[in-house]
Amino acid sequence: MADQRRAERLDQPREPRGVKLPRFDPEAFGRWSEGIARGMGTANFIVYMTVVIAAWFAWNTIAPADLRFDPYTFTFLTLVLSLQASYAAPLILLAQNRQADRDRVALEEDRRRATAQKADTEYLAREIAALRIAMGEVATRDFLRSELARLAEELDEAAQRRQKLERRQQERAARGGGGEPLDEPRDDLDGDFATREGRPEG
């Protein structure tokens, strides 16, 4: 009963009935066909085949009549060559199909690598553009040099004004703190120094 139910199941294919054909490895057969097609596509095959056909012609033409196995019109040779051509064409087509499959896989792999390389190139281009923008906002060496030179000039000017102010104070101290004011105009540091001394600006 269980065997009958198992045989009636629709989710399992039935075992083929009748004569079972021999199984073969498609990959091994494909490699064998490629080897034959590669051998037939060489100059050696053409030379050897020409030599065999020439010897066939010579033997069946020059040899004694009782030793000729394929007399003129060489019917057996025609049959052999037709048989060879009938098998060579499918073997060559099979080899070409396998080569086309390999070429398609290689083409897909090249396309995938090209796509990945393009994406990487675009990413690097964006990163380089971002770095250029960022570098545009960073102080360069020339900018720092110009700023330091400007600060040095300002410090030199401040030192000169301070020296002038000290000379004025010394002159006023020598005159007893009075006297006529100097003809030289006062600068910004004069008021600062006077304020620090406790005297009002004037």
Tab-separated table of C-alpha atoms in Angstrom:
chain	number	residue	atom	x	y	z
A	1	MET	CA	0.000	0.000	0.000
A	2	ALA	CA	2.845	2.378	0.861
A	3	ASP	CA	4.608	1.554	-2.391
A	4	GLN	CA	1.435	2.310	-4.338
A	5	ARG	CA	1.082	5.702	-2.631
A	6	ARG	CA	4.721	6.479	-3.304
A	7	ALA	CA	4.275	5.610	-6.971
A	8	GLU	CA	1.224	7.873	-7.222
A	9	ARG	CA	2.907	10.953	-5.807
A	10	LEU	CA	2.915	13.854	-8.210
A	11	ASP	CA	5.819	15.759	-6.623
A	12	GLN	CA	8.359	13.148	-7.700
A	13	PRO	CA	9.155	12.301	-11.317
A	14	ARG	CA	8.685	8.788	-12.475
A	15	GLU	CA	11.655	6.698	-13.337
A	16	PRO	CA	12.070	6.388	-17.094
A	17	ARG	CA	11.008	3.095	-18.501
A	18	GLY	CA	12.545	1.253	-21.385
A	19	VAL	CA	16.141	1.311	-22.538
A	20	LYS	CA	18.464	3.450	-20.424
A	21	LEU	CA	20.953	5.418	-22.451
A	22	PRO	CA	24.543	5.538	-21.228
A	23	ARG	CA	25.438	8.669	-19.319
A	24	PHE	CA	28.543	10.713	-19.957
A	25	ASP	CA	30.238	13.706	-18.436
A	26	PRO	CA	29.372	16.802	-20.524
A	27	GLU	CA	32.450	18.626	-19.263
A	28	ALA	CA	34.786	15.796	-20.268
A	29	PHE	CA	33.086	15.460	-23.644
A	30	GLY	CA	33.359	19.209	-24.166
A	31	ARG	CA	37.078	19.177	-23.388
A	32	TRP	CA	37.515	16.257	-25.779
A	33	SER	CA	35.655	18.103	-28.543
A	34	GLU	CA	37.769	21.212	-27.969
A	35	GLY	CA	40.922	19.131	-28.252
A	36	ILE	CA	39.746	17.664	-31.566
A	37	ALA	CA	38.703	21.067	-32.916
A	38	ARG	CA	42.025	22.555	-31.808
A	39	GLY	CA	43.911	19.751	-33.546
A	40	MET	CA	41.910	20.052	-36.752
A	41	GLY	CA	42.571	23.768	-36.872
A	42	THR	CA	46.328	23.385	-37.251
A	43	ALA	CA	48.576	23.207	-40.301
A	44	ASN	CA	49.837	19.765	-39.249
A	45	PHE	CA	46.368	18.268	-39.669
A	46	ILE	CA	46.049	19.685	-43.186
A	47	VAL	CA	49.507	18.411	-44.168
A	48	TYR	CA	48.918	14.923	-42.728
A	49	MET	CA	45.475	14.699	-44.323
A	50	THR	CA	46.911	15.741	-47.701
A	51	VAL	CA	49.637	13.113	-47.439
A	52	VAL	CA	47.101	10.387	-46.566
A	53	ILE	CA	44.800	11.330	-49.457
A	54	ALA	CA	47.739	11.477	-51.902
A	55	ALA	CA	48.927	8.054	-50.736
A	56	TRP	CA	45.346	6.766	-51.063
A	57	PHE	CA	45.157	8.027	-54.630
A	58	ALA	CA	48.587	6.655	-55.532
A	59	TRP	CA	47.937	3.207	-54.059
A	60	ASN	CA	44.543	2.800	-55.685
A	61	THR	CA	45.877	4.046	-59.033
A	62	ILE	CA	49.398	2.598	-59.382
A	63	ALA	CA	49.156	-0.588	-57.307
A	64	PRO	CA	48.168	-3.893	-58.954
A	65	ALA	CA	44.454	-4.323	-59.542
A	66	ASP	CA	44.073	-7.145	-57.029
A	67	LEU	CA	45.668	-4.995	-54.253
A	68	ARG	CA	43.508	-1.939	-54.792
A	69	PHE	CA	40.906	-1.616	-51.988
A	70	ASP	CA	39.233	1.553	-53.363
A	71	PRO	CA	39.512	1.765	-57.146
A	72	TYR	CA	38.549	4.802	-59.149
A	73	THR	CA	36.101	6.698	-58.389
A	74	PHE	CA	37.325	6.302	-54.801
A	75	THR	CA	33.898	5.705	-53.281
A	76	PHE	CA	35.290	4.555	-49.942
A	77	LEU	CA	37.481	7.674	-49.651
A	78	THR	CA	34.449	9.838	-50.337
A	79	LEU	CA	32.539	8.011	-47.604
A	80	VAL	CA	35.397	8.438	-45.119
A	81	LEU	CA	35.725	12.156	-45.859
A	82	SER	CA	31.953	12.657	-45.591
A	83	LEU	CA	31.933	10.823	-42.262
A	84	GLN	CA	34.811	12.954	-41.049
A	85	ALA	CA	33.032	16.171	-42.082
A	86	SER	CA	29.747	15.066	-40.491
A	87	TYR	CA	31.484	14.578	-37.133
A	88	ALA	CA	33.898	17.485	-37.388
A	89	ALA	CA	31.199	20.117	-37.882
A	90	PRO	CA	29.271	19.359	-34.638
A	91	LEU	CA	32.496	19.011	-32.659
A	92	ILE	CA	33.689	22.379	-33.921
A	93	LEU	CA	30.308	23.952	-33.124
A	94	LEU	CA	30.413	22.488	-29.620
A	95	ALA	CA	33.895	23.873	-29.080
A	96	GLN	CA	32.761	27.270	-30.364
A	97	ASN	CA	29.761	27.247	-28.019
A	98	ARG	CA	31.996	26.508	-25.041
A	99	GLN	CA	34.358	29.270	-26.087
A	100	ALA	CA	31.405	31.637	-26.487
A	101	ASP	CA	30.244	30.753	-22.964
A	102	ARG	CA	33.699	31.487	-21.591
A	103	ASP	CA	33.840	34.755	-23.518
A	104	ARG	CA	30.440	35.767	-22.139
A	105	VAL	CA	31.542	35.038	-18.573
A	106	ALA	CA	34.778	36.968	-19.143
A	107	LEU	CA	32.832	39.859	-20.664
A	108	GLU	CA	30.477	40.000	-17.685
A	109	GLU	CA	33.436	39.939	-15.317
A	110	ASP	CA	35.142	42.729	-17.279
A	111	ARG	CA	31.919	44.746	-17.217
A	112	ARG	CA	31.604	44.240	-13.468
A	113	ARG	CA	35.200	45.291	-12.903
A	114	ALA	CA	34.760	48.314	-15.176
A	115	THR	CA	31.661	49.359	-13.218
A	116	ALA	CA	33.492	48.978	-9.907
A	117	GLN	CA	36.496	50.892	-11.255
A	118	LYS	CA	34.238	53.678	-12.505
A	119	ALA	CA	32.568	53.926	-9.098
A	120	ASP	CA	35.968	54.039	-7.388
A	121	THR	CA	37.176	56.710	-9.798
A	122	GLU	CA	34.098	58.857	-9.198
A	123	TYR	CA	34.525	58.456	-5.424
A	124	LEU	CA	38.184	59.492	-5.625
A	125	ALA	CA	37.279	62.450	-7.824
A	126	ARG	CA	34.719	63.623	-5.252
A	127	GLU	CA	37.236	63.192	-2.448
A	128	ILE	CA	39.882	65.167	-4.340
A	129	ALA	CA	37.376	67.944	-5.052
A	130	ALA	CA	36.432	68.046	-1.362
A	131	LEU	CA	40.109	68.234	-0.383
A	132	ARG	CA	40.665	71.102	-2.811
A	133	ILE	CA	37.735	72.998	-1.356
A	134	ALA	CA	38.998	72.354	2.169
A	135	MET	CA	42.529	73.394	1.230
A	136	GLY	CA	41.138	76.633	-0.161
A	137	GLU	CA	39.922	77.527	3.347
A	138	VAL	CA	43.220	76.635	5.074
A	139	ALA	CA	45.847	79.298	5.656
A	140	THR	CA	48.690	78.858	3.234
A	141	ARG	CA	52.369	79.497	3.866
A	142	ASP	CA	52.335	82.733	1.877
A	143	PHE	CA	49.329	84.001	3.820
A	144	LEU	CA	51.046	83.276	7.136
A	145	ARG	CA	54.190	85.013	5.968
A	146	SER	CA	52.269	88.121	4.940
A	147	GLU	CA	50.412	88.214	8.263
A	148	LEU	CA	53.623	87.779	10.261
A	149	ALA	CA	55.281	90.544	8.237
A	150	ARG	CA	52.335	92.854	8.903
A	151	LEU	CA	52.460	92.096	12.642
A	152	ALA	CA	56.207	92.718	12.687
A	153	GLU	CA	55.690	96.121	11.055
A	154	GLU	CA	53.013	97.014	13.587
A	155	LEU	CA	55.292	95.990	16.455
A	156	ASP	CA	58.111	98.089	15.003
A	157	GLU	CA	55.805	101.090	14.712
A	158	ALA	CA	54.584	100.599	18.288
A	159	ALA	CA	58.186	100.367	19.517
A	160	GLN	CA	59.056	103.601	17.708
A	161	ARG	CA	56.065	105.389	19.226
A	162	ARG	CA	57.017	104.098	22.654
A	163	GLN	CA	60.561	105.420	22.224
A	164	LYS	CA	59.206	108.815	21.201
A	165	LEU	CA	56.954	108.849	24.261
A	166	GLU	CA	59.854	107.987	26.537
A	167	ARG	CA	61.935	110.775	25.051
A	168	ARG	CA	59.090	113.249	25.683
A	169	GLN	CA	58.773	112.103	29.276
A	170	GLN	CA	62.488	112.545	29.781
A	171	GLU	CA	62.389	116.044	28.277
A	172	ARG	CA	59.436	117.001	30.483
A	173	ALA	CA	61.180	115.614	33.540
A	174	ALA	CA	64.299	117.632	32.661
A	175	ARG	CA	62.178	120.812	32.415
A	176	GLY	CA	60.508	120.198	35.741
A	177	GLY	CA	57.276	118.856	34.423
A	178	GLY	CA	56.270	122.159	32.899
A	179	GLY	CA	57.194	124.248	29.984
A	180	GLU	CA	55.714	124.644	26.648
A	181	PRO	CA	54.298	121.581	24.931
A	182	LEU	CA	56.334	120.068	22.221
A	183	ASP	CA	55.544	120.868	18.657
A	184	GLU	CA	55.456	117.150	17.797
A	185	PRO	CA	51.870	115.843	17.622
A	186	ARG	CA	50.766	113.285	20.156
A	187	ASP	CA	49.919	109.799	19.051
A	188	ASP	CA	47.641	107.147	20.485
A	189	LEU	CA	50.226	105.777	22.901
A	190	ASP	CA	50.710	109.160	24.561
A	191	GLY	CA	47.205	109.030	25.993
A	192	ASP	CA	47.641	105.446	27.104
A	193	PHE	CA	50.896	106.217	28.859
A	194	ALA	CA	49.460	109.293	30.531
A	195	THR	CA	46.480	107.332	31.797
A	196	ARG	CA	48.779	104.632	33.206
A	197	GLU	CA	50.769	107.359	35.037
A	198	GLY	CA	47.550	108.590	36.684
A	199	ARG	CA	47.298	111.824	34.756
A	200	PRO	CA	44.324	112.796	32.658
A	201	GLU	CA	44.625	112.859	28.917
A	202	GLY	CA	44.904	116.351	27.497
